[in-house]
PDB file of C-alpha atoms and ligand atoms in Angstrom:
ATOM      1  CA  MET A 256      -6.925 -23.487 -80.340  1.00 69.00           C
ATOM      2  CA  SER A 257      -5.438 -23.308 -76.318  1.00 74.00           C
ATOM      3  CA  ASP A 258      -7.202 -21.263 -73.616  1.00 74.00           C
ATOM      4  CA  LYS A 259      -3.580 -19.133 -73.884  1.00 74.00           C
ATOM      5  CA  LEU A 260      -3.648 -18.601 -77.353  1.00 74.00           C
ATOM      6  CA  TYR A 261      -7.504 -17.819 -77.414  1.00 73.00           C
ATOM      7  CA  HIS A 262      -6.680 -15.285 -74.668  1.00 73.00           C
ATOM      8  CA  GLU A 263      -3.934 -13.693 -76.652  1.00 76.00           C
ATOM      9  CA  CYS A 264      -5.825 -13.510 -79.823  1.00 67.00           C
ATOM     10  CA  HIS A 265      -8.865 -11.776 -77.831  1.00 70.00           C
ATOM     11  CA  GLU A 266      -6.489  -9.492 -76.375  1.00 73.00           C
ATOM     12  CA  ILE A 267      -5.000  -8.102 -79.374  1.00 72.00           C
ATOM     13  CA  ILE A 268      -8.182  -7.810 -81.258  1.00 73.00           C
ATOM     14  CA  SER A 269      -9.622  -5.473 -78.201  1.00 69.00           C
ATOM     15  CA  GLN A 270      -6.486  -3.680 -78.625  1.00 67.00           C
ATOM     16  CA  GLY A 271      -6.991  -3.358 -82.489  1.00 66.00           C
ATOM     17  CA  LYS A 272     -10.452  -1.892 -81.681  1.00 70.00           C
ATOM     18  CA  ALA A 273      -9.597   0.734 -79.328  1.00 65.00           C
ATOM     19  CA  ILE A 274      -7.099   2.211 -81.574  1.00 62.00           C
ATOM     20  CA  LEU A 275      -9.926   1.996 -84.519  1.00 67.00           C
ATOM     21  CA  GLU A 276     -12.349   4.007 -82.132  1.00 69.00           C
ATOM     22  CA  ASP A 277      -9.699   6.076 -81.000  1.00 67.00           C
ATOM     23  CA  LEU A 278      -8.938   6.894 -84.905  1.00 63.00           C
ATOM     24  CA  GLN A 279     -12.876   7.656 -85.899  1.00 71.00           C
ATOM     25  CA  GLN A 280     -12.723  10.300 -83.233  1.00 68.00           C
ATOM     26  CA  TRP A 281     -10.196  12.197 -85.538  1.00 70.00           C
ATOM     27  CA  GLY A 282     -12.519  12.098 -88.146  1.00 67.00           C
ATOM     28  CA  PHE A 283     -10.777   9.114 -89.695  1.00 63.00           C
ATOM     29  CA  GLU A 284     -12.742   7.691 -92.182  1.00 62.00           C
ATOM     30  CA  SER A 285      -9.989   4.535 -93.680  1.00 60.00           C
ATOM     31  CA  VAL A 286      -6.716   3.473 -92.696  1.00 57.00           C
ATOM     32  CA  VAL A 287      -3.886   3.525 -94.994  1.00 52.00           C
ATOM     33  CA  PRO A 288      -0.233   2.135 -93.903  1.00 49.00           C
ATOM     34  CA  LEU A 289       2.255   4.778 -93.047  1.00 46.00           C
ATOM     35  CA  PRO A 290       5.297   4.738 -95.606  1.00 46.00           C
ATOM     36  CA  ALA A 291       7.807   3.781 -92.555  1.00 46.00           C
ATOM     37  CA  GLU A 292       6.865   3.153 -88.661  1.00 42.00           C
ATOM     38  CA  LYS A 293       8.450   5.459 -86.661  1.00 41.00           C
ATOM     39  CA  PRO A 294       8.800   5.132 -82.770  1.00 42.00           C
ATOM     40  CA  VAL A 295       7.783   7.529 -80.570  1.00 45.00           C
ATOM     41  CA  ALA A 296      11.071   9.330 -79.468  1.00 49.00           C
ATOM     42  CA  THR A 297      11.906   9.497 -75.518  1.00 52.00           C
ATOM     43  CA  PRO A 298      13.155  12.369 -73.810  1.00 50.00           C
ATOM     44  CA  GLY A 299      16.816  10.945 -73.963  1.00 53.00           C
ATOM     45  CA  GLN A 300      16.388  10.681 -77.826  1.00 55.00           C
ATOM     46  CA  ILE A 301      14.972  14.066 -77.921  1.00 50.00           C
ATOM     47  CA  GLN A 302      17.649  15.751 -75.860  1.00 49.00           C
ATOM     48  CA  GLU A 303      20.249  14.138 -78.522  1.00 52.00           C
ATOM     49  CA  GLU A 304      18.198  15.409 -81.445  1.00 50.00           C
ATOM     50  CA  LYS A 305      18.072  18.838 -80.038  1.00 45.00           C
ATOM     51  CA  THR A 306      21.685  19.341 -79.847  1.00 47.00           C
ATOM     52  CA  THR A 307      22.086  17.455 -82.915  1.00 44.00           C
ATOM     53  CA  PHE A 308      19.756  19.986 -84.608  1.00 45.00           C
ATOM     54  CA  GLU A 309      20.198  22.982 -82.997  1.00 45.00           C
ATOM     55  CA  THR A 310      23.254  24.707 -85.028  1.00 62.00           C
ATOM     56  CA  GLY A 311      24.683  28.204 -85.870  1.00 89.00           C
ATOM     57  CA  ALA A 312      22.516  31.203 -85.025  1.00 94.00           C
ATOM     58  CA  LEU A 313      19.552  29.370 -83.369  1.00 96.00           C
ATOM     59  CA  ALA A 314      22.283  27.446 -81.047  1.00 95.00           C
ATOM     60  CA  GLU A 315      23.774  31.644 -80.290  1.00 96.00           C
ATOM     61  CA  LEU A 316      20.255  32.811 -79.324  1.00 97.00           C
ATOM     62  CA  GLU A 317      19.926  29.805 -76.984  1.00 97.00           C
ATOM     63  CA  SER A 318      23.104  30.592 -75.083  1.00 96.00           C
ATOM     64  CA  ASN A 319      21.887  34.628 -75.123  1.00 95.00           C
ATOM     65  CA  LEU A 320      18.955  33.229 -73.242  1.00 96.00           C
ATOM     66  CA  MET A 321      20.658  31.111 -70.473  1.00 95.00           C
ATOM     67  CA  GLY A 322      20.705  32.515 -67.261  1.00 94.00           C
ATOM     68  CA  CYS A 323      17.871  35.235 -68.670  1.00 97.00           C
ATOM     69  CA  LYS A 324      16.328  37.078 -65.401  1.00 97.00           C
ATOM     70  CA  LEU A 325      14.040  39.215 -67.575  1.00 98.00           C
ATOM     71  CA  CYS A 326      11.020  38.050 -65.418  1.00 97.00           C
ATOM     72  CA  SER A 327       9.972  36.835 -62.240  1.00 97.00           C
ATOM     73  CA  LEU A 328       9.718  32.869 -63.518  1.00 98.00           C
ATOM     74  CA  ALA A 329      13.268  32.937 -63.185  1.00 98.00           C
ATOM     75  CA  LYS A 330      13.355  32.618 -59.759  1.00 97.00           C
ATOM     76  CA  LYS A 331      11.219  29.077 -60.041  1.00 96.00           C
ATOM     77  CA  ARG A 332      12.327  27.704 -63.081  1.00 97.00           C
ATOM     78  CA  LYS A 333      14.507  24.165 -63.187  1.00 97.00           C
ATOM     79  CA  ASN A 334      15.585  24.612 -66.781  1.00 98.00           C
ATOM     80  CA  ILE A 335      14.848  27.164 -69.939  1.00 98.00           C
ATOM     81  CA  VAL A 336      12.812  25.500 -72.279  1.00 98.00           C
ATOM     82  CA  PHE A 337      13.968  26.989 -75.703  1.00 98.00           C
ATOM     83  CA  GLY A 338      12.780  24.801 -78.495  1.00 98.00           C
ATOM     84  CA  ALA A 339      13.767  21.572 -79.993  1.00 98.00           C
ATOM     85  CA  GLY A 340      13.753  19.734 -83.511  1.00 97.00           C
ATOM     86  CA  ASN A 341      15.227  20.630 -86.922  1.00 97.00           C
ATOM     87  CA  SER A 342      16.681  24.228 -87.254  1.00 96.00           C
ATOM     88  CA  GLN A 343      15.585  24.092 -91.056  1.00 96.00           C
ATOM     89  CA  ALA A 344      11.948  22.966 -90.370  1.00 98.00           C
ATOM     90  CA  ARG A 345       9.288  23.764 -92.974  1.00 98.00           C
ATOM     91  CA  LEU A 346       6.808  23.649 -89.730  1.00 98.00           C
ATOM     92  CA  VAL A 347       7.080  25.086 -86.688  1.00 98.00           C
ATOM     93  CA  LEU A 348       4.727  24.342 -83.810  1.00 98.00           C
ATOM     94  CA  VAL A 349       4.203  27.042 -80.916  1.00 98.00           C
ATOM     95  CA  GLY A 350       3.064  26.193 -77.681  1.00 98.00           C
ATOM     96  CA  GLU A 351       2.199  28.467 -74.821  1.00 98.00           C
ATOM     97  CA  ALA A 352       4.864  27.703 -72.098  1.00 98.00           C
ATOM     98  CA  PRO A 353       6.565  24.420 -70.486  1.00 98.00           C
ATOM     99  CA  GLY A 354       5.037  22.557 -67.919  1.00 97.00           C
ATOM    100  CA  ARG A 355       6.479  20.392 -65.024  1.00 97.00           C
ATOM    101  CA  GLU A 356       8.058  17.615 -67.102  1.00 98.00           C
ATOM    102  CA  GLU A 357       9.566  20.113 -69.781  1.00 98.00           C
ATOM    103  CA  ASP A 358      10.715  22.125 -66.605  1.00 98.00           C
ATOM    104  CA  GLU A 359      12.196  19.342 -65.543  1.00 98.00           C
ATOM    105  CA  THR A 360      14.158  18.127 -68.958  1.00 98.00           C
ATOM    106  CA  GLY A 361      14.497  21.483 -70.631  1.00 98.00           C
ATOM    107  CA  VAL A 362      12.291  19.814 -73.588  1.00 98.00           C
ATOM    108  CA  PRO A 363       8.961  21.342 -75.190  1.00 98.00           C
ATOM    109  CA  PHE A 364       5.823  19.142 -75.224  1.00 98.00           C
ATOM    110  CA  VAL A 365       7.477  15.500 -73.461  1.00 98.00           C
ATOM    111  CA  GLY A 366       4.175  15.310 -70.962  1.00 97.00           C
ATOM    112  CA  GLU A 367       0.826  13.913 -71.571  1.00 97.00           C
ATOM    113  CA  ALA A 368       0.028  17.130 -74.079  1.00 98.00           C
ATOM    114  CA  GLY A 369       3.360  16.351 -75.548  1.00 98.00           C
ATOM    115  CA  ARG A 370       2.843  12.751 -76.125  1.00 98.00           C
ATOM    116  CA  LEU A 371      -0.635  13.504 -78.066  1.00 98.00           C
ATOM    117  CA  LEU A 372       1.087  16.245 -80.014  1.00 98.00           C
ATOM    118  CA  GLU A 373       3.733  13.522 -81.445  1.00 98.00           C
ATOM    119  CA  LYS A 374       0.399  11.402 -82.517  1.00 97.00           C
ATOM    120  CA  ILE A 375      -1.170  14.297 -83.974  1.00 98.00           C
ATOM    121  CA  LEU A 376       2.054  14.481 -85.973  1.00 98.00           C
ATOM    122  CA  LEU A 377       2.301  10.940 -87.029  1.00 97.00           C
ATOM    123  CA  ALA A 378      -1.003  11.126 -88.549  1.00 97.00           C
ATOM    124  CA  MET A 379       0.266  13.859 -90.627  1.00 97.00           C
ATOM    125  CA  HIS A 380       3.438  11.705 -91.303  1.00 97.00           C
ATOM    126  CA  LEU A 381       5.837  13.699 -89.469  1.00 98.00           C
ATOM    127  CA  SER A 382       8.401  13.189 -86.679  1.00 97.00           C
ATOM    128  CA  ARG A 383       9.407  15.687 -83.981  1.00 97.00           C
ATOM    129  CA  ASP A 384      12.754  15.656 -85.717  1.00 96.00           C
ATOM    130  CA  GLU A 385      11.876  16.877 -88.970  1.00 98.00           C
ATOM    131  CA  VAL A 386       9.501  19.684 -87.456  1.00 98.00           C
ATOM    132  CA  TYR A 387      10.790  22.577 -84.851  1.00 98.00           C
ATOM    133  CA  ILE A 388       8.617  23.189 -81.539  1.00 98.00           C
ATOM    134  CA  CYS A 389       8.986  25.613 -78.975  1.00 98.00           C
ATOM    135  CA  ASN A 390       6.611  28.046 -76.737  1.00 98.00           C
ATOM    136  CA  VAL A 391       5.551  31.496 -76.482  1.00 98.00           C
ATOM    137  CA  LEU A 392       7.240  31.435 -72.772  1.00 98.00           C
ATOM    138  CA  LYS A 393      10.661  29.617 -72.033  1.00 98.00           C
ATOM    139  CA  CYS A 394      10.164  29.105 -68.491  1.00 98.00           C
ATOM    140  CA  ARG A 395       7.401  27.306 -66.644  1.00 98.00           C
ATOM    141  CA  PRO A 396       4.728  29.467 -64.750  1.00 98.00           C
ATOM    142  CA  PRO A 397       4.267  28.278 -61.259  1.00 96.00           C
ATOM    143  CA  GLY A 398       1.627  25.719 -60.862  1.00 95.00           C
ATOM    144  CA  ASN A 399       1.011  26.030 -65.056  1.00 93.00           C
ATOM    145  CA  ARG A 400      -0.942  29.354 -64.418  1.00 97.00           C
ATOM    146  CA  ASP A 401      -1.832  31.575 -67.588  1.00 97.00           C
ATOM    147  CA  PRO A 402       0.970  33.616 -68.552  1.00 98.00           C
ATOM    148  CA  TYR A 403       1.243  37.053 -67.707  1.00 98.00           C
ATOM    149  CA  PRO A 404       1.255  39.875 -70.089  1.00 97.00           C
ATOM    150  CA  ASP A 405       4.483  41.147 -68.809  1.00 97.00           C
ATOM    151  CA  GLU A 406       6.035  37.350 -68.935  1.00 98.00           C
ATOM    152  CA  ILE A 407       4.939  37.391 -72.760  1.00 98.00           C
ATOM    153  CA  ALA A 408       6.514  40.703 -73.439  1.00 98.00           C
ATOM    154  CA  ALA A 409       9.796  39.567 -71.857  1.00 98.00           C
ATOM    155  CA  CYS A 410      10.077  36.473 -74.011  1.00 98.00           C
ATOM    156  CA  GLU A 411       8.665  37.705 -77.444  1.00 98.00           C
ATOM    157  CA  PRO A 412      11.998  39.044 -78.689  1.00 97.00           C
ATOM    158  CA  PHE A 413      12.950  35.640 -78.273  1.00 98.00           C
ATOM    159  CA  LEU A 414      10.238  33.604 -80.378  1.00 98.00           C
ATOM    160  CA  GLN A 415      10.413  36.107 -83.072  1.00 98.00           C
ATOM    161  CA  GLN A 416      14.190  35.738 -83.394  1.00 98.00           C
ATOM    162  CA  GLN A 417      13.644  32.148 -83.628  1.00 98.00           C
ATOM    163  CA  LEU A 418      10.932  32.195 -86.068  1.00 98.00           C
ATOM    164  CA  ALA A 419      12.989  34.532 -88.448  1.00 98.00           C
ATOM    165  CA  LEU A 420      16.097  32.049 -87.882  1.00 97.00           C
ATOM    166  CA  ILE A 421      14.054  29.537 -88.894  1.00 98.00           C
ATOM    167  CA  GLN A 422      12.184  30.943 -91.574  1.00 98.00           C
ATOM    168  CA  PRO A 423       9.540  27.949 -91.823  1.00 98.00           C
ATOM    169  CA  GLU A 424       6.621  27.544 -94.504  1.00 98.00           C
ATOM    170  CA  VAL A 425       4.112  27.036 -91.725  1.00 98.00           C
ATOM    171  CA  ILE A 426       3.886  27.760 -88.182  1.00 99.00           C
ATOM    172  CA  ILE A 427       1.287  25.853 -86.163  1.00 99.00           C
ATOM    173  CA  THR A 428       0.013  27.658 -83.037  1.00 99.00           C
ATOM    174  CA  LEU A 429      -1.253  25.625 -80.235  1.00 98.00           C
ATOM    175  CA  GLY A 430      -4.233  27.386 -77.963  1.00 98.00           C
ATOM    176  CA  ARG A 431      -4.820  30.780 -77.535  1.00 98.00           C
ATOM    177  CA  PHE A 432      -1.967  32.033 -76.134  1.00 98.00           C
ATOM    178  CA  ALA A 433       0.248  31.801 -79.032  1.00 98.00           C
ATOM    179  CA  ALA A 434      -2.110  32.810 -81.652  1.00 98.00           C
ATOM    180  CA  GLN A 435      -3.046  35.955 -79.892  1.00 98.00           C
ATOM    181  CA  GLU A 436       0.430  36.959 -79.413  1.00 98.00           C
ATOM    182  CA  LEU A 437       1.768  35.924 -83.199  1.00 98.00           C
ATOM    183  CA  LEU A 438      -1.376  37.440 -84.673  1.00 98.00           C
ATOM    184  CA  LYS A 439      -1.470  40.414 -82.190  1.00 98.00           C
ATOM    185  CA  THR A 440      -5.445  39.997 -81.754  1.00 98.00           C
ATOM    186  CA  THR A 441      -7.718  39.183 -78.734  1.00 98.00           C
ATOM    187  CA  LYS A 442      -9.963  36.978 -80.874  1.00 98.00           C
ATOM    188  CA  PRO A 443     -10.952  33.679 -79.185  1.00 98.00           C
ATOM    189  CA  ILE A 444      -8.920  30.225 -80.459  1.00 98.00           C
ATOM    190  CA  GLY A 445     -12.553  29.423 -81.654  1.00 98.00           C
ATOM    191  CA  LYS A 446     -12.632  32.060 -83.908  1.00 98.00           C
ATOM    192  CA  LEU A 447      -9.223  32.093 -85.169  1.00 98.00           C
ATOM    193  CA  ARG A 448      -8.520  28.203 -85.759  1.00 98.00           C
ATOM    194  CA  GLY A 449      -9.159  26.425 -89.035  1.00 98.00           C
ATOM    195  CA  GLN A 450      -8.435  29.481 -91.000  1.00 98.00           C
ATOM    196  CA  TRP A 451      -4.901  30.720 -92.557  1.00 98.00           C
ATOM    197  CA  HIS A 452      -3.354  33.635 -91.307  1.00 98.00           C
ATOM    198  CA  GLU A 453      -0.110  35.181 -91.818  1.00 98.00           C
ATOM    199  CA  TYR A 454       2.729  36.225 -89.734  1.00 98.00           C
ATOM    200  CA  GLU A 455       5.649  38.052 -91.005  1.00 98.00           C
ATOM    201  CA  GLY A 456       4.939  36.301 -94.199  1.00 98.00           C
ATOM    202  CA  ILE A 457       4.401  33.384 -93.200  1.00 98.00           C
ATOM    203  CA  SER A 458       1.120  30.824 -93.345  1.00 98.00           C
ATOM    204  CA  LEU A 459      -0.086  30.316 -89.674  1.00 99.00           C
ATOM    205  CA  MET A 460      -2.807  28.011 -88.919  1.00 99.00           C
ATOM    206  CA  PRO A 461      -4.297  28.556 -85.300  1.00 99.00           C
ATOM    207  CA  THR A 462      -5.613  25.325 -83.530  1.00 98.00           C
ATOM    208  CA  PHE A 463      -6.537  23.763 -80.270  1.00 98.00           C
ATOM    209  CA  HIS A 464      -4.061  23.296 -77.485  1.00 98.00           C
ATOM    210  CA  PRO A 465      -2.946  19.496 -77.086  1.00 98.00           C
ATOM    211  CA  ALA A 466      -4.090  19.570 -73.517  1.00 98.00           C
ATOM    212  CA  TYR A 467      -7.516  21.093 -74.479  1.00 98.00           C
ATOM    213  CA  LEU A 468      -8.128  18.169 -76.486  1.00 98.00           C
ATOM    214  CA  LEU A 469      -6.869  15.825 -73.153  1.00 98.00           C
ATOM    215  CA  ARG A 470     -10.002  17.627 -71.400  1.00 97.00           C
ATOM    216  CA  ASN A 471     -12.520  17.832 -74.777  1.00 98.00           C
ATOM    217  CA  PRO A 472     -12.190  15.032 -76.887  1.00 97.00           C
ATOM    218  CA  SER A 473     -14.574  16.628 -79.418  1.00 97.00           C
ATOM    219  CA  GLY A 474     -11.955  18.863 -80.374  1.00 98.00           C
ATOM    220  CA  LYS A 475     -10.021  16.215 -82.196  1.00 98.00           C
ATOM    221  CA  ARG A 476     -11.873  16.385 -85.065  1.00 98.00           C
ATOM    222  CA  PRO A 477     -11.947  20.126 -85.615  1.00 98.00           C
ATOM    223  CA  VAL A 478      -8.074  19.862 -85.238  1.00 98.00           C
ATOM    224  CA  TRP A 479      -7.500  16.829 -87.861  1.00 98.00           C
ATOM    225  CA  GLU A 480      -9.619  19.569 -89.955  1.00 98.00           C
ATOM    226  CA  ASP A 481      -6.666  22.015 -89.560  1.00 98.00           C
ATOM    227  CA  MET A 482      -4.076  19.690 -89.958  1.00 98.00           C
ATOM    228  CA  LYS A 483      -5.456  18.124 -93.196  1.00 98.00           C
ATOM    229  CA  GLN A 484      -5.138  22.262 -94.305  1.00 98.00           C
ATOM    230  CA  VAL A 485      -1.798  21.906 -93.182  1.00 98.00           C
ATOM    231  CA  MET A 486      -0.647  19.230 -94.842  1.00 98.00           C
ATOM    232  CA  ARG A 487      -2.278  19.917 -98.010  1.00 98.00           C
ATOM    233  CA  ARG A 488      -0.066  23.059 -97.967  1.00 98.00           C
ATOM    234  CA  LEU A 489       3.081  21.595 -97.373  1.00 98.00           C
ATOM    235  CA  ASN A 490       2.274  19.150-100.094  1.00 97.00           C
ATOM    236  CA  LEU A 491       2.753  16.402 -97.343  1.00 96.00           C
ATOM    237  CA  THR A 492      -0.762  14.403 -98.664  1.00 81.00           C
TER     238      THR A 492
HETATM  239  N1  URA B 209       1.881  23.152 -72.728  1.00 80.24           N
HETATM  240  C1  URA B 209       2.691  23.749 -73.670  1.00 80.24           C
HETATM  241  O1  URA B 209       2.086  24.771 -74.337  1.00 80.24           O
HETATM  242  N2  URA B 209       4.085  23.507 -74.026  1.00 80.24           N
HETATM  243  C2  URA B 209       4.796  22.760 -73.508  1.00 80.24           C
HETATM  244  O2  URA B 209       6.013  22.857 -73.747  1.00 80.24           O
HETATM  245  C3  URA B 209       4.288  21.599 -72.682  1.00 80.24           C
HETATM  246  C4  URA B 209       3.052  21.615 -72.558  1.00 80.24           C
END
C-alpha cells in the first residue's frame, strides 16, 4: 500500500469513528442504513421548497403578515420569518424566534441550531420538506435576546392560525418559550419535556432547543428519547 493510500484510509476510518462517537452521544446502540439518503438542504433549496409548499390559506396568512408593525421588532428586522415546509405536514416543529441567519434569509432554522435540527430530523427518517417549521416570534429580537411578553402576545394569533390551518398530528416545541406559549404554563422545560401534552386536540411533545444542545451535548440523549416517542406516535419506526 502506498503512503498516500494509507493516509486516505486512515482519514476515512477516523471520520467514521467520529460519526459513531457522535451517534453514541444520542443514545444509538446500533446503526441500520436509512431507506434512502437525502442531502441536507441548502438555504436556496429551502427557499424554493418554501414557495412550492406554501399554498392557499397559509400563503394568504403569510401575506397578511407582510409589513407587520404590531411590535417594535419591526424596526430592526430584515425579513419576517413566517415558516417553511409542507403545509400538509403531519409534524410541525415550533422554535423560539429567528436568529441572525434566519433574519437574513427569511427562512427558519438555517443557522447552526438549524443544522443540528436537520440532523435530528434525518435520524427520525424525516427531511425538512416533509415537516413544517416555524417560530413563536416571526421577527428577530435584537442580539438574540429572549422574547418579551408583548412581542409574544402580538405574534400569537399568527402561530395559532398556522397550526389551525396545517392541523398536524403532532407538534414538537423546541425550548422553553414555545412550550410555555402553546401550553399556557410557566413550568420549566425540564419538567415539561418527555411527556405528551395537548394543544387544541393535537398531541404536543416539548423537548430541548437545538441551540441548548449545542451548548450542552448531554441533552442529546433525552432529546432522542423524546423523538423516539414522536416516531412511535407517527408510526415512523
Ligand atoms: N432558533 C429558533 O428558535 N428559531 C430559528 O428559526 C432559529 C434559531
